[in-house]
Coordinates of C-alpha atoms in Angstrom, one line a residue:
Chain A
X1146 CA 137.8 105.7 254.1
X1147 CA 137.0 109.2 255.5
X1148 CA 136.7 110.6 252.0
X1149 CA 134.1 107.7 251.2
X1150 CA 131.7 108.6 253.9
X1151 CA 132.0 112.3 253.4
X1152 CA 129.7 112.6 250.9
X1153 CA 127.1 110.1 252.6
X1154 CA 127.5 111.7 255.6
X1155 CA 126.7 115.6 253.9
X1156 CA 123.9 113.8 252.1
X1157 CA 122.4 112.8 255.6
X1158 CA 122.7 115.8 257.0
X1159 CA 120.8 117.8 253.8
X1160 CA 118.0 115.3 254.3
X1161 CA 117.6 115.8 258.1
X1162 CA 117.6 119.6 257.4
X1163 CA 115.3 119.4 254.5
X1164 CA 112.8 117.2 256.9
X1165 CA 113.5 119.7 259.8
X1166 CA 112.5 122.4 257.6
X1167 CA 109.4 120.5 256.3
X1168 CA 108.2 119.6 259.8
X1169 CA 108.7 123.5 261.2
X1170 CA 106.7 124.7 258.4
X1171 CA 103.3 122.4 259.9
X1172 CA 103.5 125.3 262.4
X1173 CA 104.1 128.2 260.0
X1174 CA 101.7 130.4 258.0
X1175 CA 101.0 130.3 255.1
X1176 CA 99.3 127.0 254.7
X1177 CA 98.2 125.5 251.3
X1178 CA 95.6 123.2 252.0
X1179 CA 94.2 123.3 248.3
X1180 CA 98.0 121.6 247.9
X1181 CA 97.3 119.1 250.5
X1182 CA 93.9 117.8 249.1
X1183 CA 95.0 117.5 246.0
X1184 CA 98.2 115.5 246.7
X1185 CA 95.8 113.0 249.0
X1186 CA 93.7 112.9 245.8
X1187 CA 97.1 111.8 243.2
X1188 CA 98.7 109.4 246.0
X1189 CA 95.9 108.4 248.2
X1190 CA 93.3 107.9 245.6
X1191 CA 95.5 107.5 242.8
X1192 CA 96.9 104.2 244.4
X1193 CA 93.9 102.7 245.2
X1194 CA 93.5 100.1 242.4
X1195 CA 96.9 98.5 242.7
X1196 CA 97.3 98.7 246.5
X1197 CA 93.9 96.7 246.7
X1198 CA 95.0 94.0 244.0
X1199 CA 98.0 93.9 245.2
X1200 CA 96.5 93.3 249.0
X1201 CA 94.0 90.8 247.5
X1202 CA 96.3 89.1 245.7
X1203 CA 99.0 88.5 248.8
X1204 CA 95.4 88.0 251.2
X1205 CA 95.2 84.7 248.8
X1206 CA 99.0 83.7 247.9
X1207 CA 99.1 83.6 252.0
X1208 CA 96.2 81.6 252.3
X1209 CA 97.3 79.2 250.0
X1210 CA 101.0 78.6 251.2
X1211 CA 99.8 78.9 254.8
X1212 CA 97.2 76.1 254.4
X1213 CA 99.7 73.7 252.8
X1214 CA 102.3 74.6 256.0
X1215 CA 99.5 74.5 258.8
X1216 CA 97.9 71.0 257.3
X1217 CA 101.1 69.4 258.6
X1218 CA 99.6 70.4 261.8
X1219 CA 96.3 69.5 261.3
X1220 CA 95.5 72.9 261.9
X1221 CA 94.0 74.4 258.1
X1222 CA 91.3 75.4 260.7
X1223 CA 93.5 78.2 261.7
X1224 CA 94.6 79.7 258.1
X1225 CA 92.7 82.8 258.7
X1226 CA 94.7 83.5 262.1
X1227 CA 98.1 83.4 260.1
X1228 CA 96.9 85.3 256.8
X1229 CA 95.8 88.0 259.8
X1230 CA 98.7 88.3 261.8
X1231 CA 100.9 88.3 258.7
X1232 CA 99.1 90.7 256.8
X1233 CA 98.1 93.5 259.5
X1234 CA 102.0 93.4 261.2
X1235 CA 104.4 92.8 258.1
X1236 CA 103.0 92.4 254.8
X1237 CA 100.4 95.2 254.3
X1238 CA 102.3 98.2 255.6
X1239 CA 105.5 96.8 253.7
X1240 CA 104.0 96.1 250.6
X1241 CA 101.7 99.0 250.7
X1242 CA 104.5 100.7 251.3
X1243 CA 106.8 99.5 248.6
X1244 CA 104.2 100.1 246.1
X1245 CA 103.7 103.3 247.4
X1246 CA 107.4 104.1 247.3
X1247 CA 107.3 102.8 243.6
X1248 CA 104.4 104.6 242.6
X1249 CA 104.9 108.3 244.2
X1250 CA 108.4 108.7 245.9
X1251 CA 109.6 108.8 241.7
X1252 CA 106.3 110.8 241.3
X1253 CA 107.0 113.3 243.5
X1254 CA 110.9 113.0 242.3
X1255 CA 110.3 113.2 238.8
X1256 CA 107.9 116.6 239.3
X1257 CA 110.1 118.2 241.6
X1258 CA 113.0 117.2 239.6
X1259 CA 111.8 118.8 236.5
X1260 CA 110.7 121.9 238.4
X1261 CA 114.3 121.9 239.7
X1262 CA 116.0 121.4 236.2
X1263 CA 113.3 124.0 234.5
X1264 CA 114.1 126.6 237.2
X1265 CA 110.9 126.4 238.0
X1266 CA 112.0 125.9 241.8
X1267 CA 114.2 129.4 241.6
X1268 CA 111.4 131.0 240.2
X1269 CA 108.9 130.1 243.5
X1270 CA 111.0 131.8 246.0
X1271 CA 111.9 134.6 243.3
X1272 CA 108.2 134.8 243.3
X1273 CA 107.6 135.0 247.1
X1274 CA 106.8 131.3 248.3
X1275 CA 109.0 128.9 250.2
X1276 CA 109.1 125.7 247.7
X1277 CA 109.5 123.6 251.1
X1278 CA 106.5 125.1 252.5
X1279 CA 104.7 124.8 249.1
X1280 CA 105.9 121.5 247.6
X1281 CA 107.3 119.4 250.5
X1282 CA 105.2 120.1 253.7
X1283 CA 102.1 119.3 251.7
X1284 CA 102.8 115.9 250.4
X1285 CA 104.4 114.7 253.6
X1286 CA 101.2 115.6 255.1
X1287 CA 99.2 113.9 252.5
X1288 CA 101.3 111.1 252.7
X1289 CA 101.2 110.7 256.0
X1290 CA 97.1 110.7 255.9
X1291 CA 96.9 108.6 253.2
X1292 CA 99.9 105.8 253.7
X1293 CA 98.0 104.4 256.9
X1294 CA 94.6 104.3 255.5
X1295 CA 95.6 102.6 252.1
X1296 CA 97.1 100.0 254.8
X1297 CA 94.1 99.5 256.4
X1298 CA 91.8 99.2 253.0
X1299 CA 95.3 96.5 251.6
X1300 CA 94.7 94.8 255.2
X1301 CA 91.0 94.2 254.7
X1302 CA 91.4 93.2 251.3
X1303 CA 94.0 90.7 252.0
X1304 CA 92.1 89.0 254.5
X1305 CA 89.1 88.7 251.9
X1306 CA 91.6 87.5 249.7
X1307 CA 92.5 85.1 252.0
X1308 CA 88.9 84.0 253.2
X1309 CA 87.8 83.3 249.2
X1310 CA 90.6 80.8 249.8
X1311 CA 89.9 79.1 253.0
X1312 CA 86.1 78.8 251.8
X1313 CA 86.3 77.5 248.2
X1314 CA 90.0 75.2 248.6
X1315 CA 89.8 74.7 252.1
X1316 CA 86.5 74.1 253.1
X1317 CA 86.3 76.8 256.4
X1318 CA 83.0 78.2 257.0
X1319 CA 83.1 82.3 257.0
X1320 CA 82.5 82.6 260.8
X1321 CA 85.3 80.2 261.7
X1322 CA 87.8 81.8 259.1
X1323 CA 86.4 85.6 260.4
X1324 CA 86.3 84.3 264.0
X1325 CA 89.9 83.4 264.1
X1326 CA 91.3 86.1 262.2
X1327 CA 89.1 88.7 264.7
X1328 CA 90.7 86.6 267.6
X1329 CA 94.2 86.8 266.4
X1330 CA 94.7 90.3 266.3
X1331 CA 95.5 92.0 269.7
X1332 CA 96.4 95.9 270.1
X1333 CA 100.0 95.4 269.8
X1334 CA 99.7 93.9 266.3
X1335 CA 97.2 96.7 265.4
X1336 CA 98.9 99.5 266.5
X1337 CA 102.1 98.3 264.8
X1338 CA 100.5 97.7 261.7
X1339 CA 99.6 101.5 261.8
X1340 CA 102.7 103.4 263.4
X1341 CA 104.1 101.5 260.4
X1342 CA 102.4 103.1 257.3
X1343 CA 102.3 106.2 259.0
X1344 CA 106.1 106.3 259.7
X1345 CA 107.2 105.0 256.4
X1346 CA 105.1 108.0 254.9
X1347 CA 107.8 110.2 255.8
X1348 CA 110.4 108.2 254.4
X1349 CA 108.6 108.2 251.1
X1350 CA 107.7 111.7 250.9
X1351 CA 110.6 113.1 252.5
X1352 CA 113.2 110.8 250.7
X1353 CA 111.0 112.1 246.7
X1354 CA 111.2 115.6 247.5
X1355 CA 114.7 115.8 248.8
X1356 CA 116.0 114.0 245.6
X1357 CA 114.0 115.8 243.8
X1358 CA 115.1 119.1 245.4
X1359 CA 118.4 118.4 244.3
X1360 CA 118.3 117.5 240.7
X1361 CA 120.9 118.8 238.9
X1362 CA 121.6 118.3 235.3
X1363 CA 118.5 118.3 232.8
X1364 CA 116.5 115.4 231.6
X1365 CA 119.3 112.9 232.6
X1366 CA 119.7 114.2 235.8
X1367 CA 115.6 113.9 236.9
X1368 CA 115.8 110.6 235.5
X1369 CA 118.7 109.5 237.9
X1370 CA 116.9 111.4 240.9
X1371 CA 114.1 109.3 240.2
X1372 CA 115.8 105.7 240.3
X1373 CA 117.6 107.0 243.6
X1374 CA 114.4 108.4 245.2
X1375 CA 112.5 104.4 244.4
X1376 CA 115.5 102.4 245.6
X1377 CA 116.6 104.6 249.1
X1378 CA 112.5 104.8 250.2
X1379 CA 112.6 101.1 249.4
X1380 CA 116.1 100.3 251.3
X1381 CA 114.7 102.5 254.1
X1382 CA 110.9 101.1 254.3
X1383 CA 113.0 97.3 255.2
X1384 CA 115.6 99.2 257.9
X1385 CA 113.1 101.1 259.7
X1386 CA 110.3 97.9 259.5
X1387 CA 113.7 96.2 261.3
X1388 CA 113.5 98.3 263.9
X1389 CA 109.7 98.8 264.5
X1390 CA 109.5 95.2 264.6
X1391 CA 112.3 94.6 266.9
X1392 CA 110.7 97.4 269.3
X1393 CA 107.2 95.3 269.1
X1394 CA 108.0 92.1 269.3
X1395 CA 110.0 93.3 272.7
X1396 CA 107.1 94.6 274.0
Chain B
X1079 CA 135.3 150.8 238.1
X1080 CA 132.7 153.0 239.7
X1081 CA 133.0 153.8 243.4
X1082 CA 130.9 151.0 245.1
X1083 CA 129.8 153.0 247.9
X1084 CA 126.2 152.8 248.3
X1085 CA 124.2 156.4 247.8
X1086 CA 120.7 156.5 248.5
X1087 CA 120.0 156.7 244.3
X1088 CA 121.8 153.2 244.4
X1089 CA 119.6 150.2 243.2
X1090 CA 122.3 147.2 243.5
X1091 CA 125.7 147.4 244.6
X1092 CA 128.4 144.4 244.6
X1093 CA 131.5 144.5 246.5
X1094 CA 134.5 141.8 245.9
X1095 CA 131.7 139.4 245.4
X1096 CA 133.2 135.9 244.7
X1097 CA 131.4 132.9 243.8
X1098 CA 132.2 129.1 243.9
X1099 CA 130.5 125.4 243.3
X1100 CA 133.6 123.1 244.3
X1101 CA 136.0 123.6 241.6
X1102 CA 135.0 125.9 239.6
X1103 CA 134.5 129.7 240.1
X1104 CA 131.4 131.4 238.6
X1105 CA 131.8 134.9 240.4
X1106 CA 135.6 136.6 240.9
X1107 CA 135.7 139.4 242.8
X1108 CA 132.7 141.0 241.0
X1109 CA 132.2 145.0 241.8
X1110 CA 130.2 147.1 240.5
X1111 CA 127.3 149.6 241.3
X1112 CA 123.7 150.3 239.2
X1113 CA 121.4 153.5 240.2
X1114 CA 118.3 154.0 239.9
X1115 CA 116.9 154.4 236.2
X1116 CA 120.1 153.0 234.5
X1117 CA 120.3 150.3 231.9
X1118 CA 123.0 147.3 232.3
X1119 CA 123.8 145.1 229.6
X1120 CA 126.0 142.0 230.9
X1121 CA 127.5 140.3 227.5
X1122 CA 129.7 137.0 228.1
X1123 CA 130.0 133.6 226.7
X1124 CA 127.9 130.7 228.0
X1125 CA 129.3 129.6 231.9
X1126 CA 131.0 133.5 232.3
X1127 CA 128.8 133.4 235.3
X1128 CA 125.8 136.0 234.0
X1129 CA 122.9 133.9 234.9
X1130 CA 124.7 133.2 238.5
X1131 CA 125.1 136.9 239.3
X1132 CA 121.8 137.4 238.5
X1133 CA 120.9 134.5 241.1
X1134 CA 123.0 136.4 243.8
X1135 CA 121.4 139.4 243.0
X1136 CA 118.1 138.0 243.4
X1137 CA 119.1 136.4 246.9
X1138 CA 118.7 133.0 245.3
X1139 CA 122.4 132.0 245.8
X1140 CA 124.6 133.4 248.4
X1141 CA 128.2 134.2 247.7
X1142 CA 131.2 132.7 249.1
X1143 CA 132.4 136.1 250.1
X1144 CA 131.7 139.9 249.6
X1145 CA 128.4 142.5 250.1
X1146 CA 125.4 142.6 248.0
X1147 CA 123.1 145.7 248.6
X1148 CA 119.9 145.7 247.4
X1149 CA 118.2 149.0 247.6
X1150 CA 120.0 149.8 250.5
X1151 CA 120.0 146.7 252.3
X1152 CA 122.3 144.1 253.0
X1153 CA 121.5 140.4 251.6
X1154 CA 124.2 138.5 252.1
X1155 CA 123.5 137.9 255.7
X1156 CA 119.5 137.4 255.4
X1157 CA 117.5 134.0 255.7
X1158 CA 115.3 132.8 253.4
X1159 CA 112.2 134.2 255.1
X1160 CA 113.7 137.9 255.2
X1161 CA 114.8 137.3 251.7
X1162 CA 110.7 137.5 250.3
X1163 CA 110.5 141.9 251.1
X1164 CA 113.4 142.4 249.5
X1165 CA 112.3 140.2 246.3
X1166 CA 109.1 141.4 246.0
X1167 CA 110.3 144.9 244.6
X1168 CA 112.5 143.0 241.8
X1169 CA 110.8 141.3 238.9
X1170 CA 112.7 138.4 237.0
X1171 CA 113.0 136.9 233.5
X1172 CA 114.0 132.9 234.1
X1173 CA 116.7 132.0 231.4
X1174 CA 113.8 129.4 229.7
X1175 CA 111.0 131.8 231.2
X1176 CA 110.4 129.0 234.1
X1177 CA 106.6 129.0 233.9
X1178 CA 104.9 127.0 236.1
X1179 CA 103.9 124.3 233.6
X1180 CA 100.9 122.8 235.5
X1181 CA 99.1 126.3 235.6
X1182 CA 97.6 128.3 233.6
X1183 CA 98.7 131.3 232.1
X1184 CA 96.5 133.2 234.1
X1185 CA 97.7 131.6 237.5
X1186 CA 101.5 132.0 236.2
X1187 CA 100.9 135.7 236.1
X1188 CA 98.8 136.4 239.2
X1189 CA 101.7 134.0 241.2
X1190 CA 103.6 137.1 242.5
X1191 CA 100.6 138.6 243.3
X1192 CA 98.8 135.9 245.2
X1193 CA 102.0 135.2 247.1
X1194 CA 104.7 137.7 248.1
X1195 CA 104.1 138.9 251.6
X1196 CA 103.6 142.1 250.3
X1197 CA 100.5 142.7 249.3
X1198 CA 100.1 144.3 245.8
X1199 CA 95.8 144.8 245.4
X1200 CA 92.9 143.1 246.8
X1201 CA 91.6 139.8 245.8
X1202 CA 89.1 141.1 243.5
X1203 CA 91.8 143.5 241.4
X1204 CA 94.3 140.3 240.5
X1205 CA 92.6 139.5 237.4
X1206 CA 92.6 143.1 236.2
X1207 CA 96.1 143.6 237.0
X1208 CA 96.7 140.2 235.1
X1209 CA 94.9 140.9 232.2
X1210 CA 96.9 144.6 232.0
X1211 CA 100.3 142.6 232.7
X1212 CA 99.4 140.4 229.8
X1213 CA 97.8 143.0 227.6
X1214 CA 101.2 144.9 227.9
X1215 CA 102.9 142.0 226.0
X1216 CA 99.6 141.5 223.7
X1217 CA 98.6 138.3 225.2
X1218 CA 96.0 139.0 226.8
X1219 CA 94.2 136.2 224.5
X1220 CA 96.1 133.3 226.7
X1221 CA 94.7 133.4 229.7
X1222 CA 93.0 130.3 229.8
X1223 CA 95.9 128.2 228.2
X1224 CA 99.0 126.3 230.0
X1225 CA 102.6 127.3 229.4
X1226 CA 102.4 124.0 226.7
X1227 CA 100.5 124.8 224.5
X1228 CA 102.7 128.6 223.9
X1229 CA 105.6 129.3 221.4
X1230 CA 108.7 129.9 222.6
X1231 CA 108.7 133.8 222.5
X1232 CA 105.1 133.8 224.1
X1233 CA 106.7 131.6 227.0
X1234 CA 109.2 134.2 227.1
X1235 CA 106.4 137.2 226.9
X1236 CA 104.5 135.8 229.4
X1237 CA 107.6 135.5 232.0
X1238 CA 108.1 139.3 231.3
X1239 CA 104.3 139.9 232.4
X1240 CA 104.8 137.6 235.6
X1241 CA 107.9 138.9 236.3
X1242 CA 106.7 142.9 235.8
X1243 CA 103.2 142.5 236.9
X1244 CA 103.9 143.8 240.5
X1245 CA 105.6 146.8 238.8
X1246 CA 109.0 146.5 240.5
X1247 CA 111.4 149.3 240.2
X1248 CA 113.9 146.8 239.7
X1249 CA 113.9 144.2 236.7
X1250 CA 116.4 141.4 235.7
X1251 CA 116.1 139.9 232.2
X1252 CA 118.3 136.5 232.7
X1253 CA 118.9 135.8 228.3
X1254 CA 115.5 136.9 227.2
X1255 CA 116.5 136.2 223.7
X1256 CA 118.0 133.2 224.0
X1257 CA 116.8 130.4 221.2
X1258 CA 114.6 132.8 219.5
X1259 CA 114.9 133.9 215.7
X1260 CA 116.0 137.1 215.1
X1261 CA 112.9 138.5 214.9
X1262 CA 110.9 137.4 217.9
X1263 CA 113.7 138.3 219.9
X1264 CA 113.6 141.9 218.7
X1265 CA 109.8 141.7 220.0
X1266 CA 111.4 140.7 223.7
X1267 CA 113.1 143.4 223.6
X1268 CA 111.0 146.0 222.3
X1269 CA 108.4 144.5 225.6
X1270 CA 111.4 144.9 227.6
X1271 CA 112.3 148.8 226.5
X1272 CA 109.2 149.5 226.9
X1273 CA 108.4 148.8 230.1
X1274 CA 111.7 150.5 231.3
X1275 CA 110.8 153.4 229.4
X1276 CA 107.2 153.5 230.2
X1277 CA 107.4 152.8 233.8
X1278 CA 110.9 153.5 234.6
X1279 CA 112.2 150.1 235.4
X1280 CA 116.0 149.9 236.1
X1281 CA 116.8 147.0 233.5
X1282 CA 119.3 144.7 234.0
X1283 CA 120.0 142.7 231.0
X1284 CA 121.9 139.5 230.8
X1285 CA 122.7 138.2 226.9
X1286 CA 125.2 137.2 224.5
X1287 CA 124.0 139.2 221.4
X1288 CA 125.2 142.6 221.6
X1289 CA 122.1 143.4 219.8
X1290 CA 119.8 143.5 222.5
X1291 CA 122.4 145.6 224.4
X1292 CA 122.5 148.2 221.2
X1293 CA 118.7 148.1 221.0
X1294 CA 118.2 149.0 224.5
X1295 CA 121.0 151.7 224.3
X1296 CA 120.0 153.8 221.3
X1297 CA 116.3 153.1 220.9
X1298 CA 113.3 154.4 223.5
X1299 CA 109.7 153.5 223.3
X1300 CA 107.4 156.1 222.0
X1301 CA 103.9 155.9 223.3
X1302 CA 102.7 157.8 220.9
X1303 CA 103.5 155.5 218.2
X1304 CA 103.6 152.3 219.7
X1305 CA 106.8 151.6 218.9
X1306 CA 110.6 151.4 219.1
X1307 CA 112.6 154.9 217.9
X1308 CA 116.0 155.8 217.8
X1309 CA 117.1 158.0 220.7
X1310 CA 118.6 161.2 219.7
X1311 CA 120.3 164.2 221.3
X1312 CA 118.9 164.5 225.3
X1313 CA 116.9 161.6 224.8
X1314 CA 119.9 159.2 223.8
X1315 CA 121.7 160.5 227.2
X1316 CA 118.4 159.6 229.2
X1317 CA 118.8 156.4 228.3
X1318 CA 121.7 155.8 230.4
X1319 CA 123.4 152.1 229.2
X1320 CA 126.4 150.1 230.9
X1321 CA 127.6 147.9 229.2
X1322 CA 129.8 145.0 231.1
X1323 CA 131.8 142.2 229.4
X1324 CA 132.3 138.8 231.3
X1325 CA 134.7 136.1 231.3
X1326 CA 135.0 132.9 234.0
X1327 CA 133.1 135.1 236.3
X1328 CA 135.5 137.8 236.3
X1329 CA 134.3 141.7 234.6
X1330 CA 136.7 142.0 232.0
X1331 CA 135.4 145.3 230.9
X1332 CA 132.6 148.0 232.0
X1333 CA 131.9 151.0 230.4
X1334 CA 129.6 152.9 227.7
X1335 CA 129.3 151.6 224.4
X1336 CA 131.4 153.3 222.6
X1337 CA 134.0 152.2 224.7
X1338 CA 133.1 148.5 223.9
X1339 CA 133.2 149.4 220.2
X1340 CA 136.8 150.6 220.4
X1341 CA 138.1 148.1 222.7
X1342 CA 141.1 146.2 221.1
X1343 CA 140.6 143.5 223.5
X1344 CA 140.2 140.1 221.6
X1345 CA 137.5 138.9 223.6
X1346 CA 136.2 142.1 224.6
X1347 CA 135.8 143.4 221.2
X1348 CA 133.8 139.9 220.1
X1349 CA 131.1 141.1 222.0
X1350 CA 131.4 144.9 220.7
X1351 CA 130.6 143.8 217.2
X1352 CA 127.1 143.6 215.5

C-alpha cells in the first residue's frame, strides 16, 4: 500500500516545488514581460471565441431548463435570478475553466513537452536562463490575469444568453429579466465567482508546465504528458471548486 | 589514468564520479582530467553514458557521488543560480542541435548573448557578433529563417555558432555528426577544428565514428588556405588528442591514438578501426 502511494506522493511533492519555484521567481530579476504579453495574447485572447459560445450557449440551456422548473412555481418571472446566481458562482468559472484547462493546460504541455524531449529545455539553462523563470512564471502570471477576466466576459455572455430566452420563449420584459438578475447577485457570489477563476489559473498553468517539464520519452511521451496535464487540471478544477464552495456557502 | 589532481592548467577534472536513474547506471566511477588546449574524443556505443557526462560536465545533471571541477571550481555542490558563471565560459553542441524552434536563427544565436549573466558586448554589438558566429560556419545567409525550414547539418552548424558565439575557452560537441552523410559530417568537423585551432577552444568531443576522433587528431586548420591539413611533425604534437572508449558508463580505455589502434580489446578495438 505504501509502495502505491510513493510514487503519488514524490509526484506531489515535485509539483509543490515546481510552484514554489515559479512563485519565488515573481520576486526575482530577470523578468520577461515580452513572455507574459504574449502568453495573455495565445490563452487570453486565443480563447475568446469558444469561452463566449460556450458562455452563451450555457446562459440559454439555463434559461430554458430553469424556466420549465420555476413554472411549477409560478415563478418564470424569476428565470433571470437563477441563470445569475448559477452562472456567476458555479458554471462560468467551472466551465471557463474546463475549457480553459482543455484548450491550454495541453497547450502549454505539449510545447514544453517537446522542448523537453528536443532538449531544448537543457539547452536554456546551458545557455544562461532559468526555464522556470522563463517558461513557467510567465504563463502562470498570464493565466492568472486572463482566467478571471475570460470568466467575467463567459458571465456576461451567459446572462445575454439567457435574457434572449426569457424575452423571445418566455415573455419577460428586459428590465424585469436585468432587474432580477442585478438583484440576485450580492458580494459573496461575486467575489466567489472571481477567487474562482483566479485560483483555478494556477492549477491549469502550474499542473501544463509541470507535466510538461517532465516529459520523458520522445513523441509518445509529449503525447502522454498531454492527456495527463487535460485530465489532472480538470480533476483538480472540481476538488478545489468543492472546497471554495464549501468555504462560501459557510460564510 | 592521469593524476586527477586539479593544477591551475586544468580545464575539467572528474573524480570517482558515479551516475544513476533508478536501475540503471549511466556514469561508474568516471576519472579523468583535460587541460587547457587539449582535444578529447569520447567513442562508445549508444547508452555508454557520453551524452550524460557531458550533462554533468555542463552542471545540467548532478552525480550521485564524486567531484567535478570546472576551471577550478567545484560544481557538484552549486545551485542552479550559481550554476549560470560557470556555464557561461563553456559552449555546447545539443545531440540534435536543440534550437529553439520558435525563433529565428538570428535569436537562436544571440540567446547566450542576450542571457548569461555575464555580459559578453553591448546591446548594439549582438548582431555583429551574430553575424561573425554565423559567418564562421558560412551561414550567415539564415538569419532571418527558423530552425524549420534548415537541413539537418545547417541545424547542426548553427548550434556550433550559438554554442561558440561567446567564445568560450571551453567547448563540448555532444555527437555532432550524428544522422549526417558522410560528407556533411566531415564539414562539422572541419567547423569544429577550426574553431579549436583558430581560437584555441579545448574540444571535447562525444561520437561513435572514430573518424571524427582521427580527423581532429591528425588534421589542423590552416588559415591560410581555408582549409583542413594533415598535421605533421611539431604541429601533429600540438594537437594534443585523448582518446577515451566507453562502456555502461564505465572508461574502458584512455589514451593516445595509437594506443587505441593496437588495443586487442574486442570492444575497445571496434572503436579503433576506420
Amino acid at each position: 500500500m505504501l509502495d502505491l502511494l510513493k510514487p503519488s506522493f514524490l509526484e506531489f511533492q515535485e509539483f509543490f516545488y515546481l510552484a514554489g519555484r515559479a512563485l519565488k521567481n515573481l520576486f526575482r530579476k530577470p523578468h520577461y514581460w515580452d513572455d507574459v504579453l504574449l502568453q495573455m495574447d495565445v490563452i487570453g485572447v486565443g480563447s475568446l471565441p469558444i469561452v463566449s459560445l460556450i458562455g452563451a450557449f450555457s446562459g440559454i440551456v439555463m434559461a430554458l431548463q430553469m424556466s420549465r422548473a420555476v413554472a411549477q412555481y409560478g415563478a418564470s418571472s424569476q428565470t433571470g435570478t437563477f441563470v445569475a446566481i448559477v452562472l456567476v458562482r458555479e458554471l462560468g468559472p467551472v466551465l471557463t475553466a474546463l475549457l480553459v484547462a482543455g484548450r491550454n493546460a495541453s497547450g502549454i504541455a505539449s510545447e514544453i513537452g517537446s522542448m523537453k524531449v528536443t532538449e531544448q529545455i537543457d539547452a536554456m539553462r546551458a545557455l544562461g536562463t532559468d526555464p522556470t523563470q522563463k517558461l513557467v512564471t510567465p504563463r502562470m502570471l498570464a493565466l492568472a490575469v486572463v482566467l478571471p477576466l475570460l470568466t467575467i466576459i463567459a458571465d456576461f455572455v451567459g446572462l445575454c444568453g439567457g435574457f434572449l430566452i426569457g424575452k423571445f420563449r418566455l415573455n419577460i420584459s428586459a428590465a424585469q429579466y436585468w432587474n432580477s438578475a442585478q438583484q440576485a447577485l450580492v458580494w459573496n457570489d461575486v467575489a466567489q465567482g472571481l477567487l474562482k477563476p483566479f485560483l483555478f489559473s494556477f492549477v491549469i498553468s502550474l499542473v501544463g508546465c509541470f507535466y510538461g517539464m517532465r516529459t520523458t520519452g520522445g513523441t509518445q511521451g509529449v503525447g502522454r504528458s498531454t492527456t495527463e496535464a487535460v485530465v489532472v487540471s480538470s480533476v483538480w478544477v472540481f476538488i478545489l471548486d468543492v472546497f471554495i464552495t464549501q468555504i462560501f456557502v459557510n460564510m | 589514468m592521469p593524476d586527477p589532481s586539479a593544477t591551475h592548467d586544468s580545464v575539467v577534472v572528474f573524480e570517482d564520479v558515479s551516475l544513476h536513474f533508478g536501475e540503471t547506471v549511466a556514469l561508474d566511477q568516471v576519472s579523468f582530467r583535460i587541460d587547457r588546449g587539449q582535444t578529447w574524443v569520447f567513442l562508445g556505443e549508444a547508452g555508454s553514458g557520453k551524452t550524460q557526462l557531458c550533462k554533468v560536465m555542463m552542471g545540467l545533471v548532478r552525480p550521485d557521488s564524486g567531484r567535478v571541477t570546472i576551471f577550478g571550481e567545484e560544481i557538484t555542490s552549486k545551485g542552479e543560480r550559481d550554476m549560470f558563471a560557470i556555464r557561461s565560459k563553456i559552449g555546447m553542441l545539443f545531440q540534435e542541435s536543440a534550437l529553439f524552434d520558435s525563433m529565428t536563427i538570428e535569436e537562436n544565436v544571440a540567446y547566450p548573448l542576450e542571457n548569461q549573466p555575464v555580459r559578453h558586448c553591448g546591446r548594439e554589438q549582438i548582431h555583429d557578433r551574430v553575424v561573425e558566429a554565423l559567418r564562421f560556419v558560412e551561414l550567415e545567409k539564415t538569419l532571418d529563417k527558423v530552425p524549420s525550414e534548415l537541413s539537418g547539418g545547417m541545424r547542426r552548424r548553427v548550434g556550433i555558432a550559438r554554442a561558440t558565439v561567446t567564445a568560450p575557452p571551453l567547448a563540448i560537441y555532444d555527437s555532432p555528426t550524428a544522422g549526417l552523410d558522410p560528407i556533411t559530417a566531415n564539414n562539422i568537423m572541419a567547423f569544429i577544428a577550426k574553431q579549436r585551432d583558430l581560437k584555441g577552444t579545448t574540444s571535447i568531443i562525444v561520437s561513435h565514428r572514430y573518424q571524427d576522433g582521427v580527423l581532429m587528431a591528425n588534421y589542423y586548420y590552416d588559415e591560410a588556405q581555408g582549409r583542413l591539413v594533415a598535421a605533421t611533425g611539431d604541429r601533429l604534437a600540438a594537437v594534443d588528442t585523448t582518446f577515451v572508449v566507453m562502456r555502461d558508463g564505465r572508461i574502458v580505455f584512455l589514451g593516445p591514438q595509437t594506443e587505441l589502434e593496437a588495443s586487442t580489446d574486442p570492444y575497445v578495438s571496434k572503436f579503433g578501426r576506420r
